[in-house]
C-alpha positions as semicolon CSV with decimal commas, in nm:
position;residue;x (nm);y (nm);z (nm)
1;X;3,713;-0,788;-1,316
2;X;3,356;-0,778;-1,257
3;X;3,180;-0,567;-1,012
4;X;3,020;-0,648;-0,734
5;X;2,669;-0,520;-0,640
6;X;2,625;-0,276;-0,363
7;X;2,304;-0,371;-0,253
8;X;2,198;-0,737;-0,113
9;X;1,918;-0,820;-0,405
10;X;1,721;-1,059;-0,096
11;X;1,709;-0,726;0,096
12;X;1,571;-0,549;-0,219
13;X;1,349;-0,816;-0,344
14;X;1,212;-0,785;0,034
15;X;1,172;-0,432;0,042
16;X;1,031;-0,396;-0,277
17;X;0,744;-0,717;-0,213
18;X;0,659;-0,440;0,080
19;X;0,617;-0,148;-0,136
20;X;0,431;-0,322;-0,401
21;X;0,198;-0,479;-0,111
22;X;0,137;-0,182;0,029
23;X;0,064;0,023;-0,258
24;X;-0,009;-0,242;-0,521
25;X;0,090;-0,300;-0,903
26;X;0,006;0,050;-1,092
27;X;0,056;0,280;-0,807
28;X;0,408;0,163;-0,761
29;X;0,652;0,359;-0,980
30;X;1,015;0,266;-1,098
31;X;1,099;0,615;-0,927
32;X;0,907;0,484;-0,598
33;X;1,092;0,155;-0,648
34;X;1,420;0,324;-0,689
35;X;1,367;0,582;-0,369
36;X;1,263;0,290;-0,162
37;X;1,500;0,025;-0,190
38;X;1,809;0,290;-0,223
39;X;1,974;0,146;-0,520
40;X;1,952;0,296;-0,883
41;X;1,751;0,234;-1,191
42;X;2,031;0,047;-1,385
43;X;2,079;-0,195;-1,105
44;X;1,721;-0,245;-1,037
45;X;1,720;-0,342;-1,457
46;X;2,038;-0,568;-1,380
47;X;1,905;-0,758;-1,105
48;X;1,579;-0,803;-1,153
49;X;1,440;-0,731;-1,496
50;X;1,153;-0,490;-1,514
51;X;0,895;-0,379;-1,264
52;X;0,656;-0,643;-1,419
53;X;0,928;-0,896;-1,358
54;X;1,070;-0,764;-1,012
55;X;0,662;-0,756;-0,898
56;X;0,626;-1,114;-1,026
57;X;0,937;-1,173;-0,782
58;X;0,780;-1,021;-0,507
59;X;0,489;-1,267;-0,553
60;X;0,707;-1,574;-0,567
61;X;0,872;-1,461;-0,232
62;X;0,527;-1,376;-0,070
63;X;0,399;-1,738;-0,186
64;X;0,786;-1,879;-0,059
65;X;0,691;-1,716;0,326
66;X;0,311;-1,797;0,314
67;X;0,227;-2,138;0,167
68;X;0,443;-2,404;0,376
69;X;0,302;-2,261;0,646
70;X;-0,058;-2,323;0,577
71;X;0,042;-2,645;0,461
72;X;0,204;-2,745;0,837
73;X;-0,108;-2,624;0,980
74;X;-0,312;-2,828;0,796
75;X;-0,133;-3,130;0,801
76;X;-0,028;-3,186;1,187
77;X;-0,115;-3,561;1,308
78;X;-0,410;-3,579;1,473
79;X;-0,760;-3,486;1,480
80;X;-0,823;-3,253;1,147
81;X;-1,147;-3,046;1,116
82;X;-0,974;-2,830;1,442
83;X;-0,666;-2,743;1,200
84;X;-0,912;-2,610;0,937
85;X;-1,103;-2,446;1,223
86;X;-0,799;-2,274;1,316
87;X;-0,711;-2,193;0,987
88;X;-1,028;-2,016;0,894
89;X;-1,028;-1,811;1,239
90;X;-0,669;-1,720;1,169
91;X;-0,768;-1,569;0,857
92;X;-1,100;-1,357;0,956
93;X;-0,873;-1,250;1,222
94;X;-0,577;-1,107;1,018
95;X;-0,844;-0,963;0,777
96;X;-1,001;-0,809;1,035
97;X;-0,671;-0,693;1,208
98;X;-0,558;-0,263;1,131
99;X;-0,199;-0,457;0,962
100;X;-0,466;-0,684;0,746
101;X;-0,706;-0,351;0,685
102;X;-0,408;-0,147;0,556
103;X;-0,240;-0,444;0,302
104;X;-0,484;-0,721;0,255
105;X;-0,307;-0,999;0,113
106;X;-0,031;-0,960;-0,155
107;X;-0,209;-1,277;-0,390
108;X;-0,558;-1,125;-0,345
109;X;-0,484;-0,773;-0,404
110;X;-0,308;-0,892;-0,732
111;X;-0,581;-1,125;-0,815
112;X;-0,794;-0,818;-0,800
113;X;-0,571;-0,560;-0,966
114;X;-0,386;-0,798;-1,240
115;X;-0,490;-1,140;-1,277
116;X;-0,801;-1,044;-1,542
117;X;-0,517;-0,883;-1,759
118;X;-0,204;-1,032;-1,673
119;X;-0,133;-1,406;-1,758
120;X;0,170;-1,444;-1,564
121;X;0,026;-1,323;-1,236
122;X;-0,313;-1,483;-1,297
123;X;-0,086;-1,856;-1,292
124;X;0,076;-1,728;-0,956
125;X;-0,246;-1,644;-0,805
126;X;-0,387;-1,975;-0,952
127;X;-0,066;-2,194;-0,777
128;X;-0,096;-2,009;-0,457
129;X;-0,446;-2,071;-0,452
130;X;-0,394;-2,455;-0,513
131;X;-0,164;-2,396;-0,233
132;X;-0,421;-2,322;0,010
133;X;-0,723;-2,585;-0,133
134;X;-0,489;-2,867;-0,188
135;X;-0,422;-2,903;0,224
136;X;-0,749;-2,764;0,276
137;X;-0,842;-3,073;0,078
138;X;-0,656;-3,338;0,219
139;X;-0,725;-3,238;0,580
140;X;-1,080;-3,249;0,496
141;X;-1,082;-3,603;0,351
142;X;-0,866;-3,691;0,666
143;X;-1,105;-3,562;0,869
144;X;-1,399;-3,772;0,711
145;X;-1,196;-4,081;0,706
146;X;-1,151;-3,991;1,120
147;X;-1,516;-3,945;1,153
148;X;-1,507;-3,592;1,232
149;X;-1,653;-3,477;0,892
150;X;-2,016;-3,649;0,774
151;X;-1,985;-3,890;0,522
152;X;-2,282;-3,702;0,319
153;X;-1,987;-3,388;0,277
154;X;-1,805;-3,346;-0,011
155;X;-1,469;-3,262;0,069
156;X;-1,346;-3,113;-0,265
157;X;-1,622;-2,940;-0,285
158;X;-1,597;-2,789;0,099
159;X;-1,216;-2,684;0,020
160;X;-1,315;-2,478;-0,318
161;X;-1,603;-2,296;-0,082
162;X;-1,361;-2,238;0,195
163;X;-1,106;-2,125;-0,048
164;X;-1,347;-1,839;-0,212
165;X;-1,445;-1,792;0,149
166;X;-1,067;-1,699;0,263
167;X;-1,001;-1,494;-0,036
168;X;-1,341;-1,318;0,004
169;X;-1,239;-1,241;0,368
170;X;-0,934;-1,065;0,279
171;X;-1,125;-0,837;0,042
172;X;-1,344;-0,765;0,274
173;X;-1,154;-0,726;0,534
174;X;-0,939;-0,462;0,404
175;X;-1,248;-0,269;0,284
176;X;-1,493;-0,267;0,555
177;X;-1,504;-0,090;0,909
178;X;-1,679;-0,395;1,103
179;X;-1,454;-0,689;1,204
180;X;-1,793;-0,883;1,306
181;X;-1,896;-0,870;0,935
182;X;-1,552;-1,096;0,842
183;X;-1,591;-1,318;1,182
184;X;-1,939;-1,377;1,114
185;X;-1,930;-1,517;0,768
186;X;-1,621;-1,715;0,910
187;X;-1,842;-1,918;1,150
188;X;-2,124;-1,959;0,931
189;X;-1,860;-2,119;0,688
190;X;-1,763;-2,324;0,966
191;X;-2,052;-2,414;1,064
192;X;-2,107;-2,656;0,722
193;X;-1,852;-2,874;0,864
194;X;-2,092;-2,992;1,140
């Protein structure tokens, strides 16, 4: 008869998504893992592979809560160029927030600690960040075909910049001491849209 586990693995995939956000990749131990979610080595092993493999996990879930929202935001009826407003402001604000200073943002931080060396995370940083440029995209061509973006814009071209912009915020963000510094590039960004 086969056992059943004594731990919820959602639960632990949750719990451990939060360790590794907060304390990233390398800092994060199997002994750290195993004190934090309360379950054992061997069962960590049985359930979710290795740390590499229970981190790239944690990524998937993180991408799972994060990118259909962006992609509602961005693609409500209506006028568009205030959705990408909103979007941007949202951003420079969590950045800027003491929650946004203390983690950053789980795709960035690994884009910065792994995704030079680390093929499999490099592809889920590269799909989550198609999930933010692809509906940063489209609401910008929506927005030009609605007037509210110049025809002399290039919309592609305005979603890649606004892309490195919101990844560049987070860094940022979680490293300096001035919110104005994140909300000021933010507008200026914004501010090519007019």
């Amino acid at each position: 008869m086969a056992r059943t586990k004594g731990f919820d693995p959602d639960a632990a995939l949750q719990s451990a998504l939060e360790l590794f956000w907060r304390r990233g990749y390398e800092a994060t131990s199997m002994t750290d893992l195993v004190e934090h979610l309360g379950i054992g080595r061997a069962s960590i092993y049985a359930t979710f592979g290795s740390k590499h493999e229970l981190y790239l996990k944690a990524m998937d879930r993180y991408a799972e809560m994060r990118d259909p929202l962006l992609l509602a935001e961005l693609s409500q009826p209506g006028p568009a160029l205030p959705a990408v407003r909103a979007l941007v402001r949202r951003f420079a604000a969590e950045a800027a927030s003491p929650e946004g200073r203390l983690h950053g943002c789980f795709i960035t931080n690994t884009a910065a600690e792994l995704a030079p060396h680390d093929p499999a995370a490099a592809r889920r940083v590269e799909i989550s960040w198609d999930h933010i440029e692809t509906p940063l995209h489209s609401a910008l061509v929506r927005a030009q075909a609605q007037g509210e973006l110049p025809e002399d814009r290039d919309p592609q071209a305005l979603a890649r910049m606004l892309l490195v912009l919101l990844q560049g915020v987070r860094i940022v963000g979680k490293a300096s001491n001035d919110p104005a510094r994140v909300r000021d590039a933010a507008e200026q960004a914004l501010a090519l849209l007019d």
